[in-house]
Each structure stands twice: as C-alpha cells, then as structure tokens.
Amino acid sequence: MHPFPFSTLVFFLCLALHVESTNTDTAREAAVHHFFTRNAPAVPESAHTNNWAVLVCASRYWFNYRHMANALGMYRTVKRLGIPDSNIILMLADDAACNSRNHFPGCVFANRGHALDLYGENIEVDYRGYEVTVENFIRLLTGRVEPSVPRSKRLLTDDRSNIFVYMTGHGGDEFLKFQDSEEISAFDIADAFEQMWQKKRYNEIFFMIDTCQANTMYSKFYSPNILATGSSQLGENSYSYENDEDVGVSVIDSYTHFVLEYLEGINKTGTTSMKDLFDNYDPVAIRSHPGVRSDLFHRPLEQTLITDFFGGVAHAEVITDRPTEHYSHTQGSSDAAIDPMEKDSRPVHELAEVLQTFSDGTGNPVTRLLRAWGSVSIIGLLIARAIFKTKR
Amino acid sequence: MSGHSLKDPSTLLFQKQWIRRWIFGSYMALVLLGLPLWWRTTSIERLSLPTLRIDSLGGKELHLPLSVAIDAASTGTLSDSLVHRLRSTFESRKEQAPNLYSHLEFSVDSFQGAAPPDTYSVSLSEDAQFPIIQNKHLSVPIHQASKVPDLLISLLTPYETASPPGTFRHLVAKYSPRYRLSFTLLNEDAAAGKVVVGWDVAKMISRWIAPILEQTSELHNFTIESQIRFYAPLAFEPRILSNGEDMVHGLTQEHLKVFVNPAEWTLASGVSNDPVLHFVLFVPSDSHSPLRILNDASQPIFSDVFVLPQWGGIVLLNLPTDVPPKHHLTETELDHVFSSFQTQLRRLIGVSDLPPGVQSADPDRPLTDFQLDTLYRQRAFENAGSSKETLQSIIKLVHQIPNMPVGQDVRDDVRGALSALEVLYAGVWRVPASALQHSSRSLALASRAFFNPGMLALLYFPAEHKYAVYTPLFAPVAVPLVVTLLREVSAWRKDRREKRSAT
C-alpha cells in the first residue's frame, strides 16, 4: 500500500518514546522523590535496640595477609563505634600475626607506614583457623549450633537486632572460597538470610563483601530489609591497595581501605547516612566498580545512619518518678521506635524503588511502563501490517 | 622350546569361560547391591511434618477471657452505668491499640454477695481515701467513681507506665524462660580520688529485687551475679555547665545512647547463653562529678536513672564531697539506687505500673494480681503468636529448601509444640498463668525444632558439580565393566549361533 508513511509512523513513535524516556526521567524522579520525602522526619530513629557484627575473613596463609587486615580493620572500626565484643563474631584464620614470616611478630598492619597495629592488645577472635568453615558460618547465621557451643560463638540476635555482615576472601561469580578447601555460594547466603528472617533473627542486615566479582554474591538475596554492597561487579577483580616492603606482602584491599578511611571520620554520635558512604565510592581510586543493592531495604538511604549498623544503642530512656519532670525528649522518639516500618512502609518502599533507579539508570516505573507498552504497540503495528499485506 | 613351555590359553584355569563369567558376574552383583546402599547414604532424611495441622492454625488466635464484676451492693444505682462505661472504654481502647487488647474477651457484669471466682471485682467504698487493690479486688473511694473505667482498663493494659500514661513496649526484653541479672558497681577511675570499695549488694537484692523475682517465677527463672570494677572510663567528654561557682557535668540524650563503653567495660560474664539484663551503678570520678542528665534545654534534670531498651538500666551516683577516700556504700545510700533498679527491672520484664494514686493493700507483695495476670496474658499471647509463626516458617522453609533434612527429633518437637498450641487454642483460660505455661512450652519446643543442628540444609550443589565429583570416581571403574559386558554378550551370542548351526 503506502509503505513510506507507515514506516515513518513507526519511526516517529520510536523517536517519541526515546525522547520521552530521556527527557522526563530526572524531572519525574525529582517530583516523586520530593513527594515522598516531604513528610519524612528529619532523622528518624531506627527500630533496632542492639547491634551485631559478623566479620568473616575466608582466606588463610601468609600471602593472604591483606584479607586478615581487612577483617581486623573492620573489627577495630565496629568496636570503636560501639558494638561490644560480645556482639562481634570474628571469623579469622588468624595465621598472619604470629606467622613465622611476620617481621613484626604479633602485629598486623593495614598501611605502609605501620601507623596502626590492628592486632593490638584486646582482640577476641571467635572462630579461629580451621573453625572458619562454610558450615560453621551457616550454623552461626541460622542459629543451628550444637548445645555445647559457647556464647561467644553464637549470634544471639532477635527481631530488634541490626546485623552487619562483612566478608572478604577470594571469590568469583556467585561464590566465595573458604580457606582454599570449600566455597560458599550466593544461594547459600541468601537461604541463610531467609531462614534468619523467618525466625525473626534480625531487624535489618547490612551486607558488605570485598572479593573479586563481589556484587554477584548479593544478587540472590530475596529476604526483606537487607542492604548490600560489594567491591566489584561481575567479571571484575578487586585489587589490593598497597604493598609494604617490610611486611613483604600486600597489606589491605583497595575497597576496604577506602571504606575504612571513610568510616574513620565518623564517631559514635555521627549522623552520616549510608547514602553518603555509597556516594563516596570512587571507582577510579578503588579500581573496581562497587555496587549497592537496596531494593530489599525499605528505608531511604539518606535516613539510614551509618551508626544504625556500626553503632551501639539507638535509644535511651530516662526514668523519672515525678510526672511533672518527665523527660519529654524521649516521647516523640519512642513512637518511632515502636513501629516505623508499619507506619510508612508504602511510600518508603516506593521511594526505595525510585532511589534504586538513580543508580541503575533504567528510568522510573512510569516511564518503564510507557516504554514497555510503546514497544508492544510497535510490534502490534508491524504484525498488523504483515497480516494485511499477506491478505492482499 | 619356547613354544612348548607356553600353554594353550584355553586350558588355563583363569581363562576358563565360566570362571571369567563368574568373576564378571560378582562384580556386577556388587555394583547392583551397592546401588541401594549408595542411594540410601546419599539421600536426605526428610520426615513428613504435620503440615495440615499447622496450616489449620493459620486463622486461629488466642482468646483469653477476662471478666470484670461490679459489686452491685456498694455501687447501687451506679452499677449499670459503670458496666456500660467500662464496656465502651474497653472498646475504644481496643480500637486505638488492637495489638494490646485484641486477644482479650472482655466481659463485665454486676454481682450480689460474693464475687464469682476468677473475675476481677470492683467495689466503691465510702471510707477509703484512695483506690486500693487487694488480690483481685479493686476498691475505689466513692467520690472517684467516675475514674473507675479508666483505672480498671489501665490495670489490665500491658506495658503501661503510670505517668504519663503511655506504653513502654519498646523497652521490654524479649521473652526468655531464663534471664541473668548482672549487677555492676562501676568506679569510673579508682586511682583518681575517691573510690567505692564495697556495697551491701546481697542485702539490697533481697530487699528490693528478690520479691519481684519470686512473684514472676512463673514467667522466668533468674540467675544473679554481681561485681565491682575500679576502672571504667567514659568514651566521651560530658558537657560542662557552670553558673558561677557550681559546675555540673552534663549528659545529653546523645551521650546516654553511647554511655556504655563496651570496649573498656567488662559487664557480664559469658558463662551461659541466657539473655543478660544489666544493672549498672556508675560512680563518676572527681573530674566528672557531679554528673547529671540534661534535658533538651541543656538543664540538669531531677532524675539520674535511665534505661537502655532490652539491655538494662543505669543509675548515676554522685558521691557527697565529705565521704572518705575508701567508701563502703551503706544501705541508706543504696536504697534509692536499688529502688531505681527495681523500676528498671519492672520495665525490662514488662510489668505495668499501677495507675497514679492506686495503692496495694499488701505491702509485702510489690506486684498486684492485676499486674501479674496482665503480664501473663500478654506474654501468653506473644508466645503463642511466635510459636505459631515458628511452626509455619519451619513448614515453609522445609518446602522451600529441598536440601533441608528433617529428622526424628525435629518432628517430635514440632508435634509437641503443635499439641501444646492446639490445647492452648482450644481451652478457655480463666487462670492466665496456665495459659502462659502452655504457650511457653510450645514456644520452647518450636524454637528447639527450628534451631535443631540437624536441620542445616546441605549447601547449594548444582548438577554440574555432581558430574564433576562422580565422573573421576566412577568412570575408570565403569569402562572395563561395560566393555567386558559387551564382549561377553557378543561371545555368548556367537557361541549360541555356532551351537545351533552345529546341531
């Protein structure tokens, strides 16, 4: 019939769709963002009452010194920010500090100048040496431990606990090696987290992993309230930050180095948010592309404090017997502490969705919908044309 | 020569056809016998769980009857309006906070003569000055008759503070059949000036804490430990306030959150897995005395007591200037401290306060029956709920994760928990303590089933991993067996053909 006008029609439709998607994304996102954040309180209190940290160094041997330093660096930071030793589970092969090749016996350094001894005098390794196994790690998370296991090796969390899980070692696409003898897959960790969620063993989890292709490790998570971040994307290596000639090996990994450096500027009462931490990632300096996964996490990252996961207590309440002198400050915050999730889970959830689109750049839900239906209509047009053509 | 020494292969014993076939047959038999063994040892034991029974729990909720009776003799004409107002007050409270009241089947009636058993009775009295509670009986002065509905509902509300009326649910520790109470006297720095070297902790505990522990023994089993420490630095510098000559070191709300310095304080021993409730008496050093809590306007407030949710309580004790350098805290000095500890303990285990103005007739029992029953009911409701959730999640996880084993002990625990729960749902529990017993038994069994070490799912093991493991193991054995089988079959068929053509 008239092939020319028809193909022009399809062409313009495509063009319009394209322009629409590129033009309105940011404006619409900003509007949606504004709509959902305008009623939010300035700094809402988290619903948790206690913090736990699980720090896993999955490597052993002297040449993996840097992984030990990664975990010990994290250990020092969470302890400094107020998580008690009883709430930190440190899994470490622990063969670096007292290795016969260590020129500085009893010390582990994470920088070239030996400024800070991470091993120090007061360190509690809970799972040591050959106890660092996949099975023990899964048992620790799910709570399925033998009755004889001591308190220090248990994760005694409940539905008011925020847990920080940090893992480091050698890994690949959806797996992490444990001491060169076995490996844990992304599915195993995802299932373990689901079991924790089912038994209400956490309020929120912040999962951080520094290994090659680290971002694949959190791709299988499916339980709610998990915020995850990793050092490098699929097909990408995570590199060490620097070598020390006196120690003779690399002393720390690049990603962990920059995260620790950032956390060093935060104190117990800091109000820096997770978003600030993630915005601080510099792929050029880190030499890999760190990723963030927040679609399971139902709080806006701007309002999620770093101390919600690294700190100690979220709330304190003064008791007074005199009604007139009741300390009113805690009144407002106690409301928030009861059930902020339930109160505004819907907008927060959608906001999280919007926020995520900032990072992966696929447009907001409205545009996505438009684009999907647009392509369907183009295909429909083409099919209709083909049918008419054959009939003729 | 050599030709003679060699034997004819067909005459060798081990080349006899029947021997070869026997040997081959034995190998095949071994493999075939081994197959079931291999199947059995590599498969996971997954016993069936009572899924249907657990599914049928889904819509059920625990309902606890709660009946109130109003003494018609003392209330006279007011009786009917009181009944009516009590009912409407309860309904409106239930609408406001369904999670605190929805499990109560509230009924209110008036009675003549003796109060019916297992009910909470209310009467008006002409000579009383203030509302008094005796066992399950509340007696209110007649001029306060209008306050009866609010008083009674407050008494039956879990987790409620007296002033201002509000909930402290967020402070209450998670239910556990056992708790460890750890009492710690912390000297901030014994080397710098005055030091507290002793306290009459045993006497104070038996005076202030033990009565409560005894009364709540239906709920929890308590273990007590105490210690004195001589160095416990703060991890921050308190704010200094001074007006002329007086100087006060102030703790802001932010300071309170980070007050506990876990890196340098050793507060509890890790001897058991029971949850610990901490009670800390903090004696600031001279350089930080006096240490006071500040309000929002940065003014010191009257109270020096605060609670960290689910963790424990802290009391600040500023020593007077005239105490000797080595001080032993006496009973009079400690009375205030331990009464604060008692308040904190009540908050942490979830005992509601008595409404303002209400007194207990029995001073030996710090908790009234109203408070205890309210707590029993709430804990029974919570435990039943979490036991049900645990059972449901066990079913869900077993279904969802095909590699998860289910052993005999898990099944027994699940059945036990389920039976206790079914008994609980079927019964009418006029005595809250017995509902509590069933619910905590059910929860304990359900949790034990969930945390059974045998429930650990096998690791994710894709099909290509299985081939990678089995191929190097079985291929070298399988190749000669298969080849021999083929050769023997063809030889046998050849034999048969020859025999047939020969005949």
Short mmCIF file of N, CA, C and O in Angstrom, two decimals, chain B residues 288-342:
data_model
loop_
_atom_site.label_atom_id
_atom_site.label_comp_id
_atom_site.label_asym_id
_atom_site.label_seq_id
_atom_site.Cartn_x
_atom_site.Cartn_y
_atom_site.Cartn_z
N HIS B 288 34.71 14.26 86.92
CA HIS B 288 33.42 14.32 86.23
C HIS B 288 32.25 14.48 87.21
O HIS B 288 31.11 14.21 86.86
N SER B 289 32.54 14.88 88.47
CA SER B 289 31.45 15.00 89.44
C SER B 289 31.07 16.47 89.58
O SER B 289 31.92 17.34 89.55
N PRO B 290 29.81 16.78 89.83
CA PRO B 290 28.68 15.84 89.73
C PRO B 290 28.27 15.62 88.28
O PRO B 290 28.35 16.53 87.47
N LEU B 291 27.83 14.41 88.02
CA LEU B 291 27.40 14.04 86.67
C LEU B 291 25.88 13.99 86.65
O LEU B 291 25.28 13.29 87.47
N ARG B 292 25.28 14.77 85.78
CA ARG B 292 23.81 14.84 85.74
C ARG B 292 23.31 14.64 84.32
O ARG B 292 24.05 14.84 83.35
N ILE B 293 22.05 14.24 84.23
CA ILE B 293 21.41 14.10 82.92
C ILE B 293 20.78 15.43 82.55
O ILE B 293 20.17 16.10 83.38
N LEU B 294 20.94 15.82 81.29
CA LEU B 294 20.40 17.10 80.83
C LEU B 294 19.12 16.88 80.04
O LEU B 294 18.95 15.85 79.38
N ASN B 295 18.25 17.87 80.07
CA ASN B 295 17.07 17.80 79.19
C ASN B 295 17.37 18.52 77.89
O ASN B 295 18.50 18.93 77.63
N ASP B 296 16.34 18.70 77.08
CA ASP B 296 16.55 19.31 75.76
C ASP B 296 17.08 20.73 75.86
O ASP B 296 17.80 21.20 74.98
N ALA B 297 16.69 21.39 76.93
CA ALA B 297 17.14 22.76 77.10
C ALA B 297 18.50 22.83 77.80
O ALA B 297 18.87 23.88 78.31
N SER B 298 19.21 21.70 77.85
CA SER B 298 20.53 21.63 78.48
C SER B 298 20.49 21.98 79.96
O SER B 298 21.44 22.55 80.48
N GLN B 299 19.38 21.71 80.61
CA GLN B 299 19.32 21.92 82.05
C GLN B 299 19.35 20.58 82.76
O GLN B 299 18.70 19.63 82.31
N PRO B 300 20.09 20.46 83.86
CA PRO B 300 20.11 19.19 84.57
C PRO B 300 18.72 18.85 85.08
O PRO B 300 17.99 19.74 85.54
N ILE B 301 18.33 17.59 84.99
CA ILE B 301 17.02 17.21 85.48
C ILE B 301 17.16 16.45 86.78
O ILE B 301 18.26 16.07 87.19
N PHE B 302 16.00 16.23 87.37
CA PHE B 302 15.97 15.62 88.68
C PHE B 302 16.48 14.18 88.67
O PHE B 302 17.19 13.73 89.55
N SER B 303 16.11 13.46 87.63
CA SER B 303 16.39 12.03 87.61
C SER B 303 17.84 11.72 87.23
O SER B 303 18.46 12.45 86.46
N ASP B 304 18.38 10.66 87.80
CA ASP B 304 19.70 10.21 87.37
C ASP B 304 19.65 8.73 86.99
O ASP B 304 20.59 7.97 87.21
N VAL B 305 18.53 8.32 86.45
CA VAL B 305 18.28 6.92 86.12
C VAL B 305 17.84 6.83 84.68
O VAL B 305 17.01 7.62 84.24
N PHE B 306 18.42 5.91 83.92
CA PHE B 306 17.89 5.70 82.57
C PHE B 306 17.99 4.24 82.16
O PHE B 306 18.72 3.46 82.74
N VAL B 307 17.17 3.92 81.16
CA VAL B 307 17.07 2.53 80.69
C VAL B 307 17.51 2.47 79.25
O VAL B 307 17.19 3.34 78.45
N LEU B 308 18.28 1.45 78.91
CA LEU B 308 18.57 1.16 77.51
C LEU B 308 17.67 -0.01 77.12
O LEU B 308 17.68 -1.05 77.79
N PRO B 309 16.88 0.14 76.07
CA PRO B 309 15.87 -0.87 75.76
C PRO B 309 16.47 -2.27 75.67
O PRO B 309 17.48 -2.47 75.00
N GLN B 310 15.83 -3.20 76.33
CA GLN B 310 16.17 -4.62 76.30
C GLN B 310 17.56 -4.93 76.82
O GLN B 310 17.95 -6.08 76.88
N TRP B 311 18.32 -3.93 77.19
CA TRP B 311 19.69 -4.17 77.62
C TRP B 311 19.80 -4.13 79.13
O TRP B 311 20.38 -5.00 79.76
N GLY B 312 19.24 -3.06 79.73
CA GLY B 312 19.35 -2.93 81.17
C GLY B 312 19.21 -1.49 81.60
O GLY B 312 18.76 -0.64 80.84
N GLY B 313 19.61 -1.23 82.84
CA GLY B 313 19.44 0.11 83.38
C GLY B 313 20.72 0.64 83.99
O GLY B 313 21.60 -0.12 84.39
N ILE B 314 20.81 1.96 84.05
CA ILE B 314 21.99 2.61 84.60
C ILE B 314 21.53 3.64 85.62
O ILE B 314 20.55 4.37 85.39
N VAL B 315 22.23 3.68 86.76
CA VAL B 315 21.97 4.69 87.78
C VAL B 315 23.27 5.43 88.02
O VAL B 315 24.33 4.81 88.17
N LEU B 316 23.21 6.76 88.03
CA LEU B 316 24.41 7.55 88.32
C LEU B 316 24.42 7.85 89.81
O LEU B 316 23.39 8.21 90.39
N LEU B 317 25.55 7.72 90.44
CA LEU B 317 25.64 8.02 91.86
C LEU B 317 26.79 9.00 92.09
O LEU B 317 27.96 8.65 91.96
N ASN B 318 26.45 10.25 92.38
CA ASN B 318 27.48 11.25 92.69
C ASN B 318 27.75 11.19 94.19
O ASN B 318 26.84 11.41 95.00
N LEU B 319 28.98 10.89 94.56
CA LEU B 319 29.32 10.78 95.97
C LEU B 319 29.33 12.17 96.59
O LEU B 319 29.77 13.13 95.96
N PRO B 320 28.85 12.29 97.84
CA PRO B 320 28.97 13.58 98.53
C PRO B 320 30.46 13.91 98.71
O PRO B 320 31.32 13.03 98.68
N THR B 321 30.74 15.20 98.91
CA THR B 321 32.14 15.62 98.98
C THR B 321 32.83 15.13 100.25
O THR B 321 34.04 15.03 100.31
N ASP B 322 32.03 14.83 101.29
CA ASP B 322 32.66 14.54 102.59
C ASP B 322 32.88 13.05 102.84
O ASP B 322 33.15 12.65 103.97
N VAL B 323 32.77 12.21 101.83
CA VAL B 323 32.97 10.78 102.10
C VAL B 323 34.47 10.48 102.16
O VAL B 323 35.28 11.19 101.57
N PRO B 324 34.82 9.44 102.92
CA PRO B 324 36.24 9.07 103.00
C PRO B 324 36.75 8.57 101.64
O PRO B 324 35.95 8.18 100.79
N PRO B 325 38.06 8.58 101.45
CA PRO B 325 38.61 8.16 100.15
C PRO B 325 38.23 6.72 99.79
O PRO B 325 38.05 6.42 98.63
N LYS B 326 38.17 5.84 100.81
CA LYS B 326 37.71 4.48 100.52
C LYS B 326 36.35 4.29 101.16
O LYS B 326 36.24 4.18 102.37
N HIS B 327 35.34 4.25 100.32
CA HIS B 327 33.99 4.33 100.83
C HIS B 327 33.27 3.01 100.65
O HIS B 327 33.45 2.32 99.66
N HIS B 328 32.49 2.67 101.66
CA HIS B 328 31.63 1.49 101.56
C HIS B 328 30.20 1.99 101.53
O HIS B 328 29.75 2.65 102.45
N LEU B 329 29.47 1.69 100.47
CA LEU B 329 28.12 2.22 100.34
C LEU B 329 27.19 1.52 101.32
O LEU B 329 27.15 0.30 101.40
N THR B 330 26.46 2.34 102.08
CA THR B 330 25.58 1.78 103.11
C THR B 330 24.19 1.57 102.54
O THR B 330 23.88 1.99 101.43
N GLU B 331 23.37 0.94 103.39
CA GLU B 331 22.01 0.64 102.94
C GLU B 331 21.23 1.89 102.62
O GLU B 331 20.49 1.92 101.63
N THR B 332 21.39 2.91 103.46
CA THR B 332 20.61 4.13 103.21
C THR B 332 21.00 4.76 101.88
O THR B 332 20.15 5.28 101.16
N GLU B 333 22.30 4.72 101.57
CA GLU B 333 22.71 5.30 100.30
C GLU B 333 22.21 4.46 99.12
O GLU B 333 22.00 4.98 98.02
N LEU B 334 22.09 3.15 99.37
CA LEU B 334 21.74 2.27 98.26
C LEU B 334 20.24 2.13 98.04
O LEU B 334 19.82 1.65 96.99
N ASP B 335 19.44 2.54 99.03
CA ASP B 335 18.00 2.35 98.89
C ASP B 335 17.47 2.98 97.61
O ASP B 335 16.72 2.36 96.86
N HIS B 336 17.89 4.21 97.38
CA HIS B 336 17.42 4.91 96.17
C HIS B 336 17.88 4.17 94.92
O HIS B 336 17.13 3.99 93.97
N VAL B 337 19.15 3.72 94.96
CA VAL B 337 19.73 3.04 93.80
C VAL B 337 18.93 1.78 93.47
O VAL B 337 18.53 1.55 92.32
N PHE B 338 18.68 0.97 94.51
CA PHE B 338 18.03 -0.31 94.22
C PHE B 338 16.54 -0.15 93.96
O PHE B 338 15.94 -0.97 93.25
N SER B 339 15.94 0.90 94.50
CA SER B 339 14.54 1.11 94.11
C SER B 339 14.50 1.49 92.64
O SER B 339 13.57 1.11 91.91
N SER B 340 15.53 2.21 92.16
CA SER B 340 15.60 2.51 90.72
C SER B 340 15.83 1.25 89.92
O SER B 340 15.22 1.05 88.86
N PHE B 341 16.73 0.39 90.43
CA PHE B 341 16.96 -0.88 89.73
C PHE B 341 15.67 -1.67 89.63
O PHE B 341 15.37 -2.30 88.62
N GLN B 342 14.88 -1.61 90.71
CA GLN B 342 13.63 -2.35 90.70
C GLN B 342 12.69 -1.81 89.62
O GLN B 342 12.08 -2.58 88.87
#
